[in-house]
């Protein structure tokens, strides 16, 4: 059995996934594009060891924050992990808010690279580096590292370039969505950002900043890109925190749009007063 748990940021996906995993004897595969990175913990609301409650989690903390990890990489890694777990007859819960990762892993999404392996033998190292910088000027790759230059360009050229297919399911799975009233969600997001700051978000980001890590994950990650502006003295701390809240709310809206337009989702209203009722509702739906 494969259960996919999606929903906007801050809606309770982590807790639901752990409780369901205990009931159906499942292991969990992360499907959050930022939680694959090591050291990005507080800002990504990454599940803690305590919150895991002994449940095995996969595809967390697998990439250095300075490295490039694309949807193509996730598709490969997630499908490999699904096969590994199915071979062991384990139930699987895939949880996260990155809809594109869900689609790439579980649907018939093909990348150009699958059709024809790109060759860069006619390009010099300088030309490879120039092409890379046009697509992503944050990558720090030495000019003489030919293998890494080719790999980076291949990733960048294939990231998000799908064939027209992509709506055919490759697996049988349930897609569970958690939702709540929009105003309530925005209040949860705002409070969550304040909690992250209290728990040490500034120190987490400052540690990366001092090492001059300015990778794609940092430049696009909510909570990181805004605080980098603060450390660069472009904005005040108050402005940075307000911007994190604003960008998080906008991201939640985009998540809803993607899930509703791209996926067949069974939505459940999160019961914040008694979350056990939400767990029961979802469990009974799967069981039946």
Short mmCIF file of C-alpha atoms in Angstrom, two decimals:
data_model
loop_
_atom_site.label_atom_id
_atom_site.label_comp_id
_atom_site.label_asym_id
_atom_site.label_seq_id
_atom_site.Cartn_x
_atom_site.Cartn_y
_atom_site.Cartn_z
CA UNK A 1 0.00 0.00 0.00
CA UNK A 2 1.17 3.52 -0.83
CA UNK A 3 -0.40 6.52 0.88
CA UNK A 4 0.53 10.05 -0.20
CA UNK A 5 -0.07 12.85 2.30
CA UNK A 6 0.00 16.35 0.86
CA UNK A 7 -1.20 19.81 1.84
CA UNK A 8 0.05 23.31 2.43
CA UNK A 9 2.86 24.16 4.80
CA UNK A 10 1.98 23.94 8.51
CA UNK A 11 -1.23 21.92 8.20
CA UNK A 12 -0.20 18.81 10.16
CA UNK A 13 1.19 16.42 7.54
CA UNK A 14 4.16 15.26 9.65
CA UNK A 15 2.08 14.22 12.67
CA UNK A 16 -0.51 12.47 10.51
CA UNK A 17 2.17 10.56 8.58
CA UNK A 18 3.82 9.25 11.76
CA UNK A 19 0.52 8.22 13.38
CA UNK A 20 -0.65 6.46 10.20
CA UNK A 21 2.72 4.75 9.77
CA UNK A 22 2.36 3.24 13.26
CA UNK A 23 -1.09 1.90 12.40
CA UNK A 24 -0.34 0.39 9.00
CA UNK A 25 3.29 -0.62 9.64
CA UNK A 26 4.72 1.76 7.05
CA UNK A 27 7.98 3.55 6.41
CA UNK A 28 7.94 7.20 5.36
CA UNK A 29 9.49 8.79 2.28
CA UNK A 30 10.05 12.54 2.40
CA UNK A 31 8.60 14.56 -0.46
CA UNK A 32 9.71 18.06 0.48
CA UNK A 33 12.26 19.60 -1.89
CA UNK A 34 14.05 21.44 0.94
CA UNK A 35 14.15 18.65 3.52
CA UNK A 36 16.47 16.58 1.33
CA UNK A 37 19.24 19.01 2.34
CA UNK A 38 21.42 18.53 5.39
CA UNK A 39 21.62 21.41 7.91
CA UNK A 40 18.37 23.02 6.68
CA UNK A 41 16.35 21.91 9.69
CA UNK A 42 14.47 24.66 11.49
CA UNK A 43 13.61 26.67 8.38
CA UNK A 44 12.19 23.60 6.62
CA UNK A 45 10.29 22.34 9.70
CA UNK A 46 12.12 19.05 9.24
CA UNK A 47 10.79 16.17 11.33
CA UNK A 48 12.89 15.71 14.47
CA UNK A 49 14.08 12.37 15.86
CA UNK A 50 11.57 12.77 18.69
CA UNK A 51 8.73 13.44 16.25
CA UNK A 52 9.64 10.35 14.18
CA UNK A 53 8.68 8.16 17.16
CA UNK A 54 10.90 5.38 15.84
CA UNK A 55 9.35 5.33 12.36
CA UNK A 56 11.96 4.92 9.59
CA UNK A 57 12.18 7.97 7.30
CA UNK A 58 13.84 8.09 3.87
CA UNK A 59 15.22 10.83 1.59
CA UNK A 60 15.88 13.25 4.45
CA UNK A 61 19.33 14.83 4.86
CA UNK A 62 20.78 13.22 1.74
CA UNK A 63 22.35 16.27 0.03
CA UNK A 64 24.89 18.89 1.13
CA UNK A 65 23.36 22.40 1.17
CA UNK A 66 25.95 23.54 -1.37
CA UNK A 67 24.97 20.84 -3.90
CA UNK A 68 22.35 20.86 -6.63
CA UNK A 69 19.46 18.41 -6.28
CA UNK A 70 16.72 18.51 -8.89
CA UNK A 71 13.30 17.00 -9.48
CA UNK A 72 15.02 14.54 -11.82
CA UNK A 73 17.22 13.35 -8.95
CA UNK A 74 14.18 13.01 -6.70
CA UNK A 75 12.26 11.01 -9.31
CA UNK A 76 15.11 8.51 -9.52
CA UNK A 77 15.71 8.29 -5.77
CA UNK A 78 12.05 8.02 -4.79
CA UNK A 79 11.26 5.32 -7.35
CA UNK A 80 14.31 3.34 -6.23
CA UNK A 81 13.20 3.63 -2.61
CA UNK A 82 9.63 2.58 -3.46
CA UNK A 83 10.95 -0.54 -5.20
CA UNK A 84 13.23 -1.34 -2.28
CA UNK A 85 10.36 -1.08 0.23
CA UNK A 86 7.89 -2.96 -1.95
CA UNK A 87 10.42 -5.77 -2.33
CA UNK A 88 10.37 -6.01 1.48
CA UNK A 89 6.54 -5.94 1.49
CA UNK A 90 6.51 -2.69 3.46
CA UNK A 91 3.66 -0.21 3.34
CA UNK A 92 4.79 3.24 2.22
CA UNK A 93 3.74 6.76 3.20
CA UNK A 94 5.03 9.60 1.03
CA UNK A 95 4.65 12.94 2.76
CA UNK A 96 5.46 16.50 1.79
CA UNK A 97 4.29 19.69 0.20
CA UNK A 98 6.26 19.66 -3.07
CA UNK A 99 3.61 18.69 -5.59
CA UNK A 100 6.00 18.53 -8.53
CA UNK A 101 8.09 15.92 -6.72
CA UNK A 102 4.98 13.79 -6.12
CA UNK A 103 4.02 14.01 -9.79
CA UNK A 104 7.51 13.26 -11.04
CA UNK A 105 7.92 10.22 -8.80
CA UNK A 106 4.50 8.60 -9.03
CA UNK A 107 3.23 9.51 -12.49
CA UNK A 108 4.53 8.81 -15.98
CA UNK A 109 6.70 11.92 -16.12
CA UNK A 110 9.55 11.51 -18.58
CA UNK A 111 12.57 13.79 -18.79
CA UNK A 112 14.34 14.58 -22.00
CA UNK A 113 17.42 12.86 -20.63
CA UNK A 114 15.57 9.54 -20.66
CA UNK A 115 15.04 9.82 -24.41
CA UNK A 116 18.58 10.76 -25.36
CA UNK A 117 21.69 11.02 -23.24
CA UNK A 118 23.20 14.43 -23.82
CA UNK A 119 26.80 14.66 -24.97
CA UNK A 120 29.06 17.61 -24.18
CA UNK A 121 32.25 16.33 -25.80
CA UNK A 122 32.25 19.21 -28.33
CA UNK A 123 32.19 21.85 -25.57
CA UNK A 124 35.27 23.17 -23.79
CA UNK A 125 35.27 23.49 -20.01
CA UNK A 126 34.91 27.25 -20.41
CA UNK A 127 31.83 26.80 -22.62
CA UNK A 128 30.30 24.35 -20.16
CA UNK A 129 30.82 26.79 -17.29
CA UNK A 130 29.32 29.65 -19.33
CA UNK A 131 26.19 27.59 -20.07
CA UNK A 132 25.87 26.64 -16.40
CA UNK A 133 26.15 30.25 -15.24
CA UNK A 134 23.43 31.34 -17.66
CA UNK A 135 21.07 28.87 -16.02
CA UNK A 136 22.25 29.15 -12.41
CA UNK A 137 25.03 31.54 -11.41
CA UNK A 138 25.06 30.27 -7.81
CA UNK A 139 26.92 27.05 -8.56
CA UNK A 140 30.55 27.09 -7.55
CA UNK A 141 32.34 24.51 -9.73
CA UNK A 142 36.02 24.60 -10.56
CA UNK A 143 36.80 25.12 -14.25
CA UNK A 144 39.03 22.02 -14.37
CA UNK A 145 36.44 19.66 -12.86
CA UNK A 146 35.10 18.40 -16.20
CA UNK A 147 33.00 15.58 -14.79
CA UNK A 148 31.20 17.84 -12.34
CA UNK A 149 30.67 20.53 -15.00
CA UNK A 150 28.99 18.03 -17.33
CA UNK A 151 26.85 16.59 -14.54
CA UNK A 152 25.69 20.04 -13.39
CA UNK A 153 24.75 21.16 -16.91
CA UNK A 154 22.93 17.90 -17.56
CA UNK A 155 20.87 18.39 -14.40
CA UNK A 156 20.08 22.01 -15.20
CA UNK A 157 19.04 21.24 -18.75
CA UNK A 158 16.77 18.43 -17.65
CA UNK A 159 15.25 20.01 -14.57
CA UNK A 160 11.55 20.40 -15.24
CA UNK A 161 11.62 19.57 -18.94
CA UNK A 162 8.91 16.94 -19.09
CA UNK A 163 7.28 15.22 -22.01
CA UNK A 164 3.55 15.87 -22.47
CA UNK A 165 2.62 12.72 -20.60
CA UNK A 166 2.51 12.86 -16.85
CA UNK A 167 -1.03 12.05 -15.74
CA UNK A 168 -0.79 8.27 -15.88
CA UNK A 169 -0.22 6.72 -12.45
CA UNK A 170 2.68 4.28 -12.23
CA UNK A 171 1.50 2.93 -8.86
CA UNK A 172 -1.74 2.38 -6.98
CA UNK A 173 -1.91 4.91 -4.18
CA UNK A 174 -4.25 7.02 -2.06
CA UNK A 175 -3.71 10.78 -2.10
CA UNK A 176 -4.74 12.33 1.21
CA UNK A 177 -4.83 16.12 1.53
CA UNK A 178 -4.97 18.02 4.80
CA UNK A 179 -6.57 21.45 4.71
CA UNK A 180 -7.97 24.15 6.95
CA UNK A 181 -9.68 27.52 6.66
CA UNK A 182 -7.46 29.99 4.79
CA UNK A 183 -7.41 32.57 7.60
CA UNK A 184 -6.61 29.88 10.14
CA UNK A 185 -3.80 28.58 7.93
CA UNK A 186 -2.27 32.04 7.61
CA UNK A 187 -2.36 32.50 11.37
CA UNK A 188 -0.70 29.09 11.83
CA UNK A 189 2.01 30.03 9.32
CA UNK A 190 2.70 33.37 11.03
CA UNK A 191 2.94 31.73 14.47
CA UNK A 192 5.10 28.98 13.06
CA UNK A 193 7.64 31.47 11.71
CA UNK A 194 7.82 33.19 15.13
CA UNK A 195 8.41 29.77 16.71
CA UNK A 196 11.20 28.99 14.22
CA UNK A 197 12.94 32.25 15.13
CA UNK A 198 12.72 31.37 18.85
CA UNK A 199 14.08 27.88 18.15
CA UNK A 200 17.19 29.25 16.45
CA UNK A 201 16.43 29.93 12.79
CA UNK A 202 18.76 32.95 12.74
CA UNK A 203 21.66 30.90 14.09
CA UNK A 204 20.98 28.12 11.56
CA UNK A 205 21.02 30.53 8.64
CA UNK A 206 23.97 32.52 9.98
CA UNK A 207 26.06 29.34 10.10
CA UNK A 208 25.42 28.80 6.37
CA UNK A 209 25.95 32.49 5.60
CA UNK A 210 29.34 32.58 7.32
CA UNK A 211 30.48 29.69 5.11
CA UNK A 212 29.34 31.66 2.07
CA UNK A 213 26.96 28.92 0.90
CA UNK A 214 24.88 30.60 -1.77
CA UNK A 215 23.46 27.62 -3.59
CA UNK A 216 20.10 27.24 -5.29
CA UNK A 217 18.58 25.76 -2.12
CA UNK A 218 19.57 28.87 -0.16
CA UNK A 219 18.61 31.37 -2.86
CA UNK A 220 15.13 29.87 -3.31
CA UNK A 221 14.38 28.44 0.15
CA UNK A 222 11.85 30.39 2.20
CA UNK A 223 13.40 31.34 5.53
CA UNK A 224 16.90 31.28 4.08
CA UNK A 225 16.81 33.73 1.17
CA UNK A 226 15.10 36.40 3.32
CA UNK A 227 17.58 36.10 6.20
CA UNK A 228 20.50 36.21 3.77
CA UNK A 229 19.18 39.65 2.74
CA UNK A 230 19.22 40.61 6.42
CA UNK A 231 22.82 39.39 6.86
CA UNK A 232 23.73 41.22 3.64
CA UNK A 233 22.32 44.35 5.38
CA UNK A 234 19.75 44.87 2.61
CA UNK A 235 16.77 44.71 4.99
CA UNK A 236 16.13 44.79 8.74
CA UNK A 237 15.48 41.66 10.81
CA UNK A 238 11.84 42.68 11.26
CA UNK A 239 11.46 43.08 7.48
CA UNK A 240 13.09 39.68 6.91
CA UNK A 241 10.73 37.93 9.31
CA UNK A 242 7.69 39.66 7.79
CA UNK A 243 8.93 38.60 4.35
CA UNK A 244 9.29 34.96 5.48
CA UNK A 245 5.67 35.03 6.67
CA UNK A 246 4.43 36.66 3.48
CA UNK A 247 6.35 34.28 1.19
CA UNK A 248 5.17 31.28 3.23
CA UNK A 249 1.55 32.37 2.83
CA UNK A 250 2.01 32.84 -0.92
CA UNK A 251 3.65 29.43 -1.17
CA UNK A 252 0.68 27.83 0.59
CA UNK A 253 -1.64 29.37 -2.03
CA UNK A 254 0.51 27.98 -4.84
CA UNK A 255 0.49 24.56 -3.19
CA UNK A 256 -3.33 24.50 -3.13
CA UNK A 257 -3.47 25.53 -6.78
CA UNK A 258 -1.06 22.78 -7.83
CA UNK A 259 -2.74 20.03 -5.81
CA UNK A 260 -6.22 20.93 -6.99
CA UNK A 261 -5.26 21.28 -10.66
CA UNK A 262 -2.77 18.43 -10.96
CA UNK A 263 -3.90 15.69 -8.60
CA UNK A 264 -6.94 13.70 -7.53
CA UNK A 265 -7.00 14.46 -3.80
CA UNK A 266 -9.30 13.32 -1.00
CA UNK A 267 -9.28 16.34 1.31
CA UNK A 268 -9.69 16.19 5.09
CA UNK A 269 -10.23 19.19 7.36
CA UNK A 270 -7.59 19.23 10.09
CA UNK A 271 -9.15 19.11 13.54
CA UNK A 272 -6.70 21.16 15.60
CA UNK A 273 -8.70 20.79 18.82
CA UNK A 274 -8.62 17.00 18.60
CA UNK A 275 -6.14 15.79 15.99
CA UNK A 276 -6.90 12.16 16.86
CA UNK A 277 -10.24 12.60 15.08
CA UNK A 278 -8.44 13.62 11.89
CA UNK A 279 -6.22 10.55 12.21
CA UNK A 280 -9.30 8.32 12.66
CA UNK A 281 -11.04 9.84 9.62
CA UNK A 282 -8.05 9.28 7.36
CA UNK A 283 -7.35 5.79 8.73
CA UNK A 284 -10.98 4.70 8.24
CA UNK A 285 -10.96 6.04 4.69
CA UNK A 286 -7.83 4.05 3.82
CA UNK A 287 -9.06 0.93 5.64
CA UNK A 288 -12.43 0.98 3.86
#
